[in-house]
C-alpha positions as a printed Julia matrix, in Angstrom:
162×3 Matrix{Float64}:
 31.46  -225.36  27.18
 28.86  -223.0   25.75
 28.63  -222.05  22.08
 26.95  -218.79  23.11
 28.3   -217.8   26.53
 25.84  -217.33  29.35
 27.49  -213.98  30.12
 26.52  -212.68  26.67
 22.8   -213.22  27.24
 22.0   -211.53  30.54
 19.38  -209.0   29.4
 16.52  -211.34  30.42
 16.22  -214.51  32.47
 14.73  -216.31  29.46
 17.65  -215.34  27.21
 20.18  -216.43  29.81
 18.34  -219.67  30.52
 18.37  -220.54  26.82
 22.17  -220.71  26.87
 21.93  -223.77  29.11
 20.15  -225.95  26.54
 22.31  -228.89  25.51
 22.12  -227.71  21.88
 24.23  -224.72  23.0
 26.94  -226.86  24.58
 29.74  -229.16  23.57
 32.14  -231.26  25.63
 35.27  -229.18  26.09
 38.54  -229.84  27.88
 38.65  -227.61  30.96
 41.88  -225.92  29.84
 40.36  -225.2   26.42
 37.14  -223.78  27.85
 38.7   -221.69  30.61
 41.83  -220.81  28.65
 42.04  -219.59  25.05
 38.32  -220.18  24.37
 37.35  -217.88  27.27
 39.99  -215.33  26.26
 38.57  -215.22  22.72
 35.07  -214.72  24.15
 36.42  -211.81  26.23
 38.12  -210.37  23.16
 34.85  -210.58  21.23
 33.13  -208.63  24.0
 35.8   -205.91  23.7
 35.12  -205.67  19.95
 31.41  -205.17  20.66
 32.16  -202.54  23.31
 34.33  -200.76  20.72
 31.28  -200.31  18.44
 31.15  -203.45  16.33
 28.6   -206.13  15.56
 29.81  -209.71  15.43
 28.45  -212.68  13.58
 29.84  -215.71  15.4
 29.65  -219.31  14.22
 31.04  -221.96  16.54
 31.21  -225.68  17.07
 33.28  -228.8   17.41
 34.63  -231.24  14.86
 36.24  -234.64  14.82
 36.1   -237.1   17.68
 38.3   -237.59  20.71
 39.23  -234.87  23.19
 41.47  -235.05  26.23
 40.07  -233.78  29.48
 40.75  -233.93  33.18
 40.0   -237.68  33.3
 43.17  -238.33  31.32
 43.46  -240.11  28.0
 41.27  -239.58  24.97
 37.5   -239.56  25.4
 35.45  -240.17  22.26
 31.92  -239.98  23.68
 30.08  -239.21  26.9
 26.52  -239.79  28.13
 26.56  -243.47  27.3
 27.84  -242.88  23.77
 25.12  -240.33  22.91
 27.37  -237.24  22.83
 30.55  -237.07  20.74
 33.55  -235.35  22.31
 35.12  -233.23  19.55
 38.85  -233.28  18.91
 38.75  -229.66  17.71
 36.74  -226.6   18.76
 36.33  -223.8   16.25
 34.91  -220.3   15.8
 34.39  -218.07  12.78
 33.8   -214.39  13.56
 32.78  -211.64  11.15
 33.4   -208.14  12.57
 31.43  -205.19  11.15
 30.91  -201.67  12.52
 27.53  -200.97  14.12
 24.91  -199.8   11.67
 22.13  -201.03   9.44
 22.01  -203.04   6.2
 24.65  -205.49   7.39
 25.44  -206.99   3.99
 26.13  -203.52   2.57
 28.77  -202.99   5.29
 30.85  -206.04   4.41
 33.85  -205.3    2.2
 36.98  -207.15   1.06
 38.78  -205.57   4.01
 36.18  -206.6    6.62
 37.83  -208.41   9.48
 37.24  -212.11   9.91
 38.69  -214.17  12.74
 38.74  -217.94  12.54
 40.29  -220.34  15.04
 40.67  -224.09  15.31
 41.74  -225.22  18.79
 42.62  -228.71  19.98
 40.12  -229.94  22.56
 42.91  -230.81  24.93
 44.16  -230.19  28.44
 47.59  -229.37  27.0
 46.3   -226.49  24.86
 48.39  -223.3   24.7
 46.6   -220.51  26.57
 46.71  -218.02  23.69
 43.81  -217.96  21.22
 45.89  -216.1   18.61
 48.05  -219.23  18.26
 45.1   -221.04  16.68
 44.08  -218.49  14.01
 43.46  -219.95  10.57
 41.73  -218.8    7.37
 37.95  -219.28   7.37
 38.42  -221.63   4.43
 40.27  -224.07   6.7
 37.26  -224.25   9.04
 35.04  -224.83   6.01
 37.28  -227.71   4.93
 37.16  -229.22   8.42
 33.41  -228.9    8.94
 31.89  -229.05   5.48
 30.08  -225.77   6.18
 30.05  -222.82   3.78
 30.2   -219.44   5.5
 29.1   -216.02   4.27
 26.8   -217.31   1.52
 24.79  -214.07   1.49
 27.87  -211.87   1.13
 28.52  -210.47  -2.36
 30.5   -213.06  -4.4
 33.19  -210.51  -5.28
 33.87  -209.98  -1.54
 33.58  -213.54  -0.23
 37.06  -214.89  -1.19
 38.8   -212.01   0.62
 36.98  -212.96   3.8
 37.76  -216.66   3.55
 41.37  -216.97   2.42
 43.33  -214.7    4.75
 44.39  -215.33   8.34
 43.63  -212.57  10.85
 46.72  -210.83  12.25
 45.24  -207.93  14.24
């Protein structure tokens, strides 16, 4: 699956072609990629069409996904590519405008998901919502480092319910 979907970069051939670099892809179970992952991508597009900007971070973590071949697969491409056990996204939603950091408040919406990279995944992305902090704990990443320190905890410790 794509980290940045091909359908989100159609304004030029070069932009669309760049989504097919291997650095923009991760091994994903078909039911993950075409199920809740795709539905979340569609939902993100609806947020943009409603007048928002999105900052989206995405990736995989762990090792060992289950795909259409059956069983757990730890690597592909002769052991050169790890198959993640979890796929995740962190999304910051802000209204269109300028001076992005000035438009981020304690009430700014954040959506974070952690989905099993599995053929038996539930086809409902909302099922997999977690606080951003949980993705940080899984990945070792620290999100929103440029956001005002007084605001940051509010973005990281709540689970989206909208």
